[in-house]
Amino acid sequence: MDGDQTNDVWGVVDMVPDTNFPDIRHKAVIHSTNGSLMSIPRENDKVRLYVQLSEKDVVDPGTGRVSKATSSPEKILEVTRKTLHPFYISPLSGVEWWTMYLIGQRVASRFSVEDRVFIAGDACHTHSPKAGQGMNASMNDTHNLAWKLVQVLRGWAYPSILRTYESERRKYAIALIDFDKRISALFSGKPRTSDNEDGVSHQEFLRAMETASGFACGTSVHYGPSVIINAKHQYCAENLVVGQRMLPQVFVHAADARPVDIHDLLPADMRFKILIFLGSMEEESRVVEINALADELSSPTGLLRKYSMGGRSSSPMFDLITIVAGKKEKFNYLRVPMVFRPHWSKVLLDDTDITGRKGGGAYKRFGISSKSVTFVIVRPDGYVGMVAPAAAMGDVHKYFASFLLPRHWVSRL
Amino acid sequence: MDGDQTNDVWGVVDMVPDTNFPDIRHKAVIHSTNGSLMSIPRENDKVRLYVQLSEKDVVDPGTGRVSKATSSPEKILEVTRKTLHPFYISPLSGVEWWTMYLIGQRVASRFSVEDRVFIAGDACHTHSPKAGQGMNASMNDTHNLAWKLVQVLRGWAYPSILRTYESERRKYAIALIDFDKRISALFSGKPRTSDNEDGVSHQEFLRAMETASGFACGTSVHYGPSVIINAKHQYCAENLVVGQRMLPQVFVHAADARPVDIHDLLPADMRFKILIFLGSMEEESRVVEINALADELSSPTGLLRKYSMGGRSSSPMFDLITIVAGKKEKFNYLRVPMVFRPHWSKVLLDDTDITGRKGGGAYKRFGISSKSVTFVIVRPDGYVGMVAPAAAMGDVHKYFASFLLPRHWVSRL
């Protein structure tokens, strides 16, 4: 693995605190001249404290190495108290768990060999453990790999799709570690004061922490172009960035006006989801256009039958979700052509729910026109793979043909 | 039991429908010249249909009595089709369950004998089964009884509290049946048309259905004055009607700004909840007033110690929840006197959550002043038992003394 170990040493304690620090139930970062401290509220009144230590507290004088044997929770709490001054803090009934660590920031040069051996998680990247980045990055590694493996093993996709595992996840690991270095430097730097005008300002720190949460929860991940990421028609849904996670958005079911978040309709079930933004169906010319598209889609050479079993007009490889720009009080979902509504729950309206507090405004927010049909193709892991206008159906065919096998080539496993 | 049986006969079928009726996934009432029909969407694409039948369809010519043997799901579906015309409807794969019934509207003259024998549910009231009214009324009967029994058996309350079971629940049963009669008449009446201007109008029907949902879900229940319902100081929280269920309202925790619905802090755990609306704590004079109240409450003759074990300043019979008129960004919950915050999660702010979409405006909505302290006493079953200004502490003492035993009289069971 390529990379370094930083000089920062951190202690960690889990405990139920007795304290007069008013933000103890918030996630809090204290940046003091004594060092930094991060406090994270946990279950059952517990908090986890990450406490920056100095080397002298933890280096074993015999070996010159950092060792848990040379430290103790009491030592960590002593530093905590200084950093948190003038507030007091003590364990209410002892320290429940503790550890200490140095931060190694390294990334493996390869994540896979011959599309047959794959490594994930700590095996290919290490960095600061704060905020669960390790866990989150690892789960996203294996989630990214799993659906590709399944599609290949089922005979749906060409094995070449597996190459995108390394290209997507290694790029992310490098970005995460770059960011981790920058934020570690902020933590280790002294705060800006009148005596130290070059120090780290509060605003600078806050901005970095906000970016950090995008890394930790995965919303900042942006995969580059590949067989499964095609941004050619980005203009038709400007704010659904191809290569990023599908944005959360509440719609209402056309049939019963109940609200649903689009992510609840995008389970990790190994299928590509094709969101079909039909636009408004108020004008007759639009209905004609939509009916023609329905005929095209379900024709023998249409997208659905191409990847279906036995010539059916639905495919086990896709899930279709139809989103109409219409009002729940007026719109009759039976007007949507059958091919676009495999089930009543798959037809959504871009409207608020009956409380008026949820849903609505998605066309505008996503930058999608309500006067034409737009496809948003969401990968099995929830990332936007392609957006395209219905007029560019040829490109949609090409997109899928670049990694999916037509169904008449394969039999069910 | 006193009461009658109506002449209405209803058939019920559960099935997954094949239909072009666009509102099939909504709760729908169809009021046609052929009779009425109520459709309720269920799990797994199923619907339940309540279909008004005519006597000739169901009376056994031999006995002259209504009998399931003289009807069938096919007959009910035949009526359904006529009522639903011009829409079609058929079971997709058969009828899953069916029944038919006449509506008996009766109420028992007594719900209890000698505070020792109690009857609940169908044993003391029968009415239309639509919309789960029977189930809801029965559960509320036993919920009403259970906490009173527990309080008596634990030695917390005088047995006289048990008399309120009949006074509260029999009054409700009578109101429910009165209402059931009115709505049954609407169902049986013909719709208003140009040929029948005296018929039931759509608006009339809709209004009645809206009232019905208050009965079905229990929000319309209003218990009258008793030892546990005291409306003397209603003016200090005008919109929290004493005798009605506590209104739902989102607050944020002062300690971590996370939103919580007040009902999640009012579990059915047999304890009275005392919501203390402290008002604003910005002015120093208010802090002085609040500290004085804290001293009074926890003094040897104060409310808490009166009902506590071994002279402690907290009581197992009460749960205290403190609600401050303050902003989450500014308010430090450590400023609230200890007696008002047995745990950090018990201090709430009347403010929005970080999304700005939940919470806020409760003082105004409830009609409570933020310039003085107001008590809202919520019974173990979630009904408002009393509201009172802190200045009327004597009345709060009297309220509890009318049904609770001071703790020094009793030992723990």
XYZ file of C-alpha atoms in Angstrom, chain A residues 19-26 45 254-258 328 332-334 343-344 357, chain B residues 19-26 45 254-258 328 332-334 343-344 357:
42
model
C -20.505 17.294 32.711
C -21.688 20.876 32.467
C -20.627 21.120 28.821
C -23.935 22.226 27.261
C -23.330 20.631 23.843
C -22.606 17.146 25.152
C -25.660 15.693 23.334
C -24.552 17.246 20.034
C -26.642 8.600 27.457
C -50.971 8.502 -8.267
C -53.401 5.783 -7.162
C -53.768 6.669 -3.480
C -51.951 10.014 -2.979
C -49.750 8.528 -0.270
C -53.245 14.126 -7.056
C -56.230 9.357 -13.202
C -53.372 6.843 -13.212
C -55.297 4.585 -15.586
C -48.245 -2.145 -10.821
C -50.313 0.758 -9.498
C -45.585 19.384 3.784
C -61.325 -2.756 -12.027
C -61.175 0.517 -13.908
C -62.568 2.455 -10.944
C -59.813 5.060 -10.543
C -60.250 5.548 -6.772
C -59.912 1.877 -5.863
C -56.740 2.562 -3.800
C -58.489 5.325 -1.841
C -53.552 -5.041 -3.365
C -33.175 21.318 24.197
C -30.018 19.213 24.591
C -29.600 17.960 21.019
C -32.198 19.828 18.903
C -33.683 16.570 17.672
C -32.408 25.680 19.890
C -28.770 26.138 27.373
C -30.837 23.398 29.016
C -28.576 23.462 32.072
C -33.134 13.622 32.458
C -31.815 15.729 29.581
C -40.256 21.735 8.648
